Amino acid sequence: MNSYRIPEMARKYMEYDMIQAHTDLPHFPEFRTRLLYAFLSRHSTLSGFSELFSLVTSLVQIGMDTHDLVSITNNAKEMKAARSRQLKVLAGDYFSSRFYYLLSHAGQVDLIGILSHAICEVNRLKLNLYQLMKQLKLTADEYIKQTVEVRTRLYMAFAGFMEESLHGAWPEILRLFTQCEVILQEISRSETAQQYRDSWGYWLVLQQGTKEECKHIQADEPDYSKLRTIWLKYKVTPQLYQMLNNCMKQLQDKLQTLESKELSKELLSIGEPFKHYLSTPKALEEI
């Protein structure tokens, strides 16, 4: 297919009344899925499977992301909260199971094994990251690096599927797009005090803050006005804007090196939301 329609195709598996009425789902992995589709569409023999492969990979990613939304403990006694938690578990399992069904019916059994191995690797990376978080042994830079690695691992499984001319470009372009995506989300979190826990700013303050500041951000019920003061002191949001700006420049430079100018143009259009965000008055003030 010439037109990109993966989100619409995925919607039929995601939009169930029971799920929508009782729980929230994670955002669709738009950037990574569009990238995968763009690269696979240029494969001389696999272009006919670009939609299928992109669809099943997005469903697996949504399934894993949905499971990540399940709280570790279930202390809430309300029926609504309990039902939401149960549906997240079931919805995550359902989304993940669709890739077995769709690939097996298309005769793409080998890819089932490849994606299954990638899922195991994602879970291993997540476990390592959670352990570092629990032990408070994570720096702000390492947080970004490992978060990007977790988010790209599933899509990195397609490195061996790429055309020879694009084989070397895929990992780096995927990493830069995902890094921009992660930083953009961290900017949003930095502007909403209630979402500070385990954010880039959180790990930065633990790394650079005073003993009193570190104690305050680790409190169960922090003073959000004081938290905002700490964020301003360490220039959390301005630093993130600068990181996004630097990452976008690296991405643009990398895309200019592609042999296919048509692909380069398409990928630049995929990254347009990052460029547009950086051109807003607020972003220009921070950079």
CSV table of C-alpha atoms in Angstrom, one decimal:
chain,number,residue,atom,x,y,z
A,1,MET,CA,0.0,0.0,0.0
A,2,ASN,CA,1.2,3.5,-0.8
A,3,SER,CA,-0.6,5.3,2.0
A,4,TYR,CA,0.2,4.9,5.6
A,5,ARG,CA,-2.8,3.6,7.5
A,6,ILE,CA,-1.4,1.5,10.4
A,7,PRO,CA,-3.1,3.4,13.2
A,8,GLU,CA,-6.5,2.9,11.5
A,9,MET,CA,-5.8,-0.8,11.1
A,10,ALA,CA,-4.7,-1.2,14.7
A,11,ARG,CA,-7.8,0.6,15.9
A,12,LYS,CA,-10.1,-2.3,15.1
A,13,TYR,CA,-8.1,-4.4,17.7
A,14,MET,CA,-8.0,-1.6,20.3
A,15,GLU,CA,-11.4,0.1,20.3
A,16,TYR,CA,-13.6,-2.2,22.4
A,17,ASP,CA,-16.4,-0.6,24.5
A,18,MET,CA,-15.4,-2.5,27.6
A,19,ILE,CA,-11.8,-1.3,27.4
A,20,GLN,CA,-12.7,2.3,26.6
A,21,ALA,CA,-15.3,2.5,29.3
A,22,HIS,CA,-13.1,1.2,32.2
A,23,THR,CA,-9.5,1.8,31.5
A,24,ASP,CA,-7.0,4.0,29.6
A,25,LEU,CA,-4.6,2.7,26.9
A,26,PRO,CA,-1.1,4.0,26.1
A,27,HIS,CA,-0.4,6.2,23.1
A,28,PHE,CA,0.1,4.5,19.7
A,29,PRO,CA,3.8,4.2,18.9
A,30,GLU,CA,3.4,6.5,16.0
A,31,PHE,CA,7.0,7.6,15.2
A,32,ARG,CA,8.6,4.1,15.5
A,33,THR,CA,5.8,2.5,13.5
A,34,ARG,CA,5.9,5.1,10.7
A,35,LEU,CA,9.7,4.6,10.5
A,36,LEU,CA,9.4,0.9,10.2
A,37,TYR,CA,6.8,1.1,7.5
A,38,ALA,CA,8.8,3.7,5.6
A,39,PHE,CA,12.0,1.5,5.6
A,40,LEU,CA,10.2,-1.8,4.9
A,41,SER,CA,8.2,-0.2,2.0
A,42,ARG,CA,11.5,0.2,0.2
A,43,HIS,CA,12.5,-3.4,0.4
A,44,SER,CA,12.5,-5.1,-3.0
A,45,THR,CA,10.9,-8.3,-1.8
A,46,LEU,CA,9.3,-7.4,1.6
A,47,SER,CA,7.5,-4.3,0.6
A,48,GLY,CA,4.2,-6.3,0.2
A,49,PHE,CA,4.5,-7.2,3.9
A,50,SER,CA,5.3,-3.6,5.2
A,51,GLU,CA,1.8,-3.1,6.5
A,52,LEU,CA,1.5,-6.5,8.1
A,53,PHE,CA,4.9,-6.3,9.8
A,54,SER,CA,4.3,-2.7,11.0
A,55,LEU,CA,0.9,-3.5,12.3
A,56,VAL,CA,1.8,-6.6,14.3
A,57,THR,CA,4.9,-4.8,15.8
A,58,SER,CA,2.8,-1.9,16.9
A,59,LEU,CA,0.3,-4.2,18.5
A,60,VAL,CA,3.1,-6.0,20.4
A,61,GLN,CA,4.4,-2.6,21.5
A,62,ILE,CA,1.0,-1.5,22.7
A,63,GLY,CA,0.5,-4.7,24.5
A,64,MET,CA,3.8,-4.3,26.4
A,65,ASP,CA,3.1,-0.6,27.1
A,66,THR,CA,-0.4,-1.5,28.4
A,67,HIS,CA,1.1,-4.0,30.9
A,68,ASP,CA,3.5,-1.2,32.0
A,69,LEU,CA,0.4,0.8,33.1
A,70,VAL,CA,-0.6,-1.9,35.6
A,71,SER,CA,0.2,-0.8,39.1
A,72,ILE,CA,2.5,-3.0,41.1
A,73,THR,CA,0.2,-3.2,44.0
A,74,ASN,CA,-3.6,-3.2,44.0
A,75,ASN,CA,-4.5,-1.4,47.2
A,76,ALA,CA,-7.4,0.4,45.8
A,77,LYS,CA,-10.6,-1.1,47.0
A,78,GLU,CA,-13.0,0.6,44.6
A,79,MET,CA,-14.6,-1.7,42.0
A,80,LYS,CA,-13.7,0.8,39.2
A,81,ALA,CA,-10.0,0.8,40.0
A,82,ALA,CA,-9.9,-3.0,40.3
A,83,ARG,CA,-11.7,-3.5,37.0
A,84,SER,CA,-9.4,-1.0,35.3
A,85,ARG,CA,-6.3,-2.9,36.5
A,86,GLN,CA,-7.7,-6.3,35.4
A,87,LEU,CA,-8.6,-4.9,32.0
A,88,LYS,CA,-5.1,-3.5,31.5
A,89,VAL,CA,-3.7,-7.0,32.1
A,90,LEU,CA,-6.2,-8.7,29.7
A,91,ALA,CA,-5.9,-5.9,27.1
A,92,GLY,CA,-2.1,-6.2,27.1
A,93,ASP,CA,-2.3,-10.0,26.6
A,94,TYR,CA,-4.9,-9.6,23.8
A,95,PHE,CA,-2.9,-7.0,21.9
A,96,SER,CA,0.3,-9.1,22.2
A,97,SER,CA,-1.6,-12.3,21.1
A,98,ARG,CA,-2.8,-10.7,17.8
A,99,PHE,CA,0.7,-10.8,16.4
A,100,TYR,CA,0.8,-14.6,16.6
A,101,TYR,CA,-2.5,-14.9,14.9
A,102,LEU,CA,-1.8,-12.4,12.1
A,103,LEU,CA,1.7,-13.7,11.3
A,104,SER,CA,0.7,-17.3,11.4
A,105,HIS,CA,-2.2,-16.8,9.0
A,106,ALA,CA,0.2,-14.9,6.7
A,107,GLY,CA,2.7,-17.8,6.8
A,108,GLN,CA,5.3,-15.6,8.5
A,109,VAL,CA,6.2,-18.0,11.2
A,110,ASP,CA,9.9,-17.1,11.3
A,111,LEU,CA,9.0,-13.5,12.3
A,112,ILE,CA,7.0,-14.8,15.3
A,113,GLY,CA,10.3,-16.3,16.7
A,114,ILE,CA,12.2,-13.1,16.0
A,115,LEU,CA,9.6,-10.8,17.7
A,116,SER,CA,9.3,-13.3,20.6
A,117,HIS,CA,13.0,-13.1,21.2
A,118,ALA,CA,12.9,-9.3,21.0
A,119,ILE,CA,10.0,-9.2,23.6
A,120,CYS,CA,12.2,-11.2,26.0
A,121,GLU,CA,15.0,-8.8,25.4
A,122,VAL,CA,12.7,-5.8,26.1
A,123,ASN,CA,11.6,-7.4,29.4
A,124,ARG,CA,15.3,-8.0,30.3
A,125,LEU,CA,16.2,-4.4,29.6
A,126,LYS,CA,13.2,-3.2,31.6
A,127,LEU,CA,14.1,-5.4,34.6
A,128,ASN,CA,17.7,-4.0,34.5
A,129,LEU,CA,16.3,-0.4,34.4
A,130,TYR,CA,13.8,-1.0,37.3
A,131,GLN,CA,16.6,-2.5,39.4
A,132,LEU,CA,18.8,0.5,38.9
A,133,MET,CA,15.9,2.8,39.7
A,134,LYS,CA,15.1,0.9,42.9
A,135,GLN,CA,18.7,1.0,44.0
A,136,LEU,CA,18.9,4.8,43.1
A,137,LYS,CA,21.9,4.0,40.9
A,138,LEU,CA,20.7,5.8,37.8
A,139,THR,CA,22.0,9.1,36.3
A,140,ALA,CA,19.8,11.4,34.3
A,141,ASP,CA,21.7,10.7,31.1
A,142,GLU,CA,21.6,6.9,31.7
A,143,TYR,CA,17.8,7.2,32.2
A,144,ILE,CA,17.4,8.6,28.7
A,145,LYS,CA,19.8,6.1,27.2
A,146,GLN,CA,18.2,3.1,28.7
A,147,THR,CA,14.6,4.3,28.1
A,148,VAL,CA,15.5,4.7,24.4
A,149,GLU,CA,17.0,1.3,24.4
A,150,VAL,CA,13.9,-0.3,25.8
A,151,ARG,CA,11.6,1.5,23.3
A,152,THR,CA,13.7,0.7,20.3
A,153,ARG,CA,14.6,-3.0,21.0
A,154,LEU,CA,11.4,-4.4,19.5
A,155,TYR,CA,11.8,-2.4,16.3
A,156,MET,CA,15.5,-3.1,16.1
A,157,ALA,CA,14.6,-6.7,15.5
A,158,PHE,CA,14.0,-5.7,11.9
A,159,ALA,CA,17.6,-4.6,11.2
A,160,GLY,CA,18.3,-7.9,9.3
A,161,PHE,CA,15.2,-7.2,7.1
A,162,MET,CA,16.4,-3.9,5.7
A,163,GLU,CA,17.8,-3.4,2.2
A,164,GLU,CA,21.6,-3.5,2.2
A,165,SER,CA,21.8,0.2,1.4
A,166,LEU,CA,19.7,1.0,4.5
A,167,HIS,CA,20.9,-1.7,6.9
A,168,GLY,CA,23.5,0.5,8.6
A,169,ALA,CA,21.2,3.6,8.7
A,170,TRP,CA,18.2,1.9,10.4
A,171,PRO,CA,19.6,1.5,14.0
A,172,GLU,CA,20.9,5.1,14.2
A,173,ILE,CA,17.8,6.8,12.7
A,174,LEU,CA,15.5,4.7,14.9
A,175,ARG,CA,17.5,5.6,18.0
A,176,LEU,CA,17.5,9.4,17.2
A,177,PHE,CA,13.8,9.5,16.4
A,178,THR,CA,13.0,7.6,19.6
A,179,GLN,CA,15.4,9.8,21.6
A,180,CYS,CA,13.5,12.9,20.3
A,181,GLU,CA,10.3,11.2,21.3
A,182,VAL,CA,11.5,10.4,24.8
A,183,ILE,CA,12.8,13.9,25.4
A,184,LEU,CA,9.6,15.5,24.2
A,185,GLN,CA,7.7,13.4,26.7
A,186,GLU,CA,10.1,14.4,29.4
A,187,ILE,CA,9.5,18.1,28.6
A,188,SER,CA,5.8,17.5,29.1
A,189,ARG,CA,6.5,15.7,32.4
A,190,SER,CA,8.7,18.5,33.6
A,191,GLU,CA,5.9,21.0,33.1
A,192,THR,CA,3.5,18.9,35.2
A,193,ALA,CA,4.7,18.6,38.8
A,194,GLN,CA,2.5,15.5,39.5
A,195,GLN,CA,4.4,13.5,36.9
A,196,TYR,CA,7.9,14.1,38.2
A,197,ARG,CA,8.5,10.7,39.8
A,198,ASP,CA,11.2,8.8,37.9
A,199,SER,CA,11.4,11.5,35.3
A,200,TRP,CA,14.7,12.9,33.8
A,201,GLY,CA,14.4,15.8,36.2
A,202,TYR,CA,14.0,13.5,39.2
A,203,TRP,CA,17.2,11.7,38.4
A,204,LEU,CA,19.0,14.9,37.7
A,205,VAL,CA,18.1,16.3,41.1
A,206,LEU,CA,19.1,13.1,42.8
A,207,GLN,CA,22.4,13.3,41.0
A,208,GLN,CA,23.1,17.0,41.6
A,209,GLY,CA,20.8,18.2,44.4
A,210,THR,CA,21.5,18.8,48.0
A,211,LYS,CA,20.6,16.2,50.7
A,212,GLU,CA,17.5,18.2,51.6
A,213,GLU,CA,16.4,18.5,48.0
A,214,CYS,CA,16.9,14.8,47.3
A,215,LYS,CA,14.9,13.9,50.4
A,216,HIS,CA,12.1,16.2,49.4
A,217,ILE,CA,11.6,14.8,45.9
A,218,GLN,CA,11.6,11.3,47.3
A,219,ALA,CA,8.9,12.1,49.8
A,220,ASP,CA,5.5,10.3,49.3
A,221,GLU,CA,3.7,13.6,49.5
A,222,PRO,CA,6.0,16.4,48.4
A,223,ASP,CA,5.2,20.1,48.4
A,224,TYR,CA,4.7,20.8,44.7
A,225,SER,CA,5.4,24.5,45.0
A,226,LYS,CA,8.8,23.6,46.5
A,227,LEU,CA,9.3,20.9,43.9
A,228,ARG,CA,8.7,23.6,41.1
A,229,THR,CA,11.3,25.8,42.8
A,230,ILE,CA,13.8,22.9,42.7
A,231,TRP,CA,13.0,22.3,39.0
A,232,LEU,CA,13.6,25.9,38.2
A,233,LYS,CA,16.9,26.0,40.2
A,234,TYR,CA,18.3,23.1,38.1
A,235,LYS,CA,16.8,24.4,34.9
A,236,VAL,CA,15.2,21.0,34.1
A,237,THR,CA,12.9,22.2,31.3
A,238,PRO,CA,15.4,24.5,29.5
A,239,GLN,CA,18.0,21.6,29.6
A,240,LEU,CA,15.4,19.3,28.0
A,241,TYR,CA,14.6,21.8,25.3
A,242,GLN,CA,18.3,22.1,24.5
A,243,MET,CA,18.6,18.3,24.4
A,244,LEU,CA,15.7,18.0,22.0
A,245,ASN,CA,17.2,20.7,19.8
A,246,ASN,CA,20.6,19.0,19.7
A,247,CYS,CA,19.0,15.6,19.0
A,248,MET,CA,16.9,17.0,16.2
A,249,LYS,CA,20.0,18.5,14.6
A,250,GLN,CA,21.8,15.2,14.7
A,251,LEU,CA,18.7,13.5,13.2
A,252,GLN,CA,18.6,16.0,10.3
A,253,ASP,CA,22.3,15.6,9.6
A,254,LYS,CA,21.9,11.8,9.6
A,255,LEU,CA,19.0,11.9,7.1
A,256,GLN,CA,21.0,14.1,4.8
A,257,THR,CA,23.5,11.2,4.4
A,258,LEU,CA,20.9,8.7,3.0
A,259,GLU,CA,21.3,7.7,-0.6
A,260,SER,CA,17.6,7.8,-1.2
A,261,LYS,CA,16.5,11.5,-1.3
A,262,GLU,CA,12.9,10.4,-1.5
A,263,LEU,CA,13.3,8.4,1.8
A,264,SER,CA,15.2,11.3,3.4
A,265,LYS,CA,12.3,13.6,2.5
A,266,GLU,CA,9.7,11.2,3.9
A,267,LEU,CA,11.6,10.8,7.2
A,268,LEU,CA,12.0,14.5,7.5
A,269,SER,CA,8.2,14.9,7.3
A,270,ILE,CA,7.8,12.2,10.0
A,271,GLY,CA,10.1,14.3,12.2
A,272,GLU,CA,8.2,17.5,11.5
A,273,PRO,CA,6.3,17.5,14.9
A,274,PHE,CA,9.7,17.8,16.7
A,275,LYS,CA,10.7,20.7,14.4
A,276,HIS,CA,7.4,22.4,14.8
A,277,TYR,CA,7.5,22.0,18.6
A,278,LEU,CA,11.0,23.6,18.7
A,279,SER,CA,9.7,26.5,16.7
A,280,THR,CA,7.1,27.5,19.2
A,281,PRO,CA,7.7,30.8,21.1
A,282,LYS,CA,8.0,28.9,24.4
A,283,ALA,CA,10.6,26.5,23.0
A,284,LEU,CA,12.6,29.4,21.4
A,285,GLU,CA,12.7,31.1,24.8
A,286,GLU,CA,14.1,28.0,26.5
A,287,ILE,CA,16.7,27.1,23.9
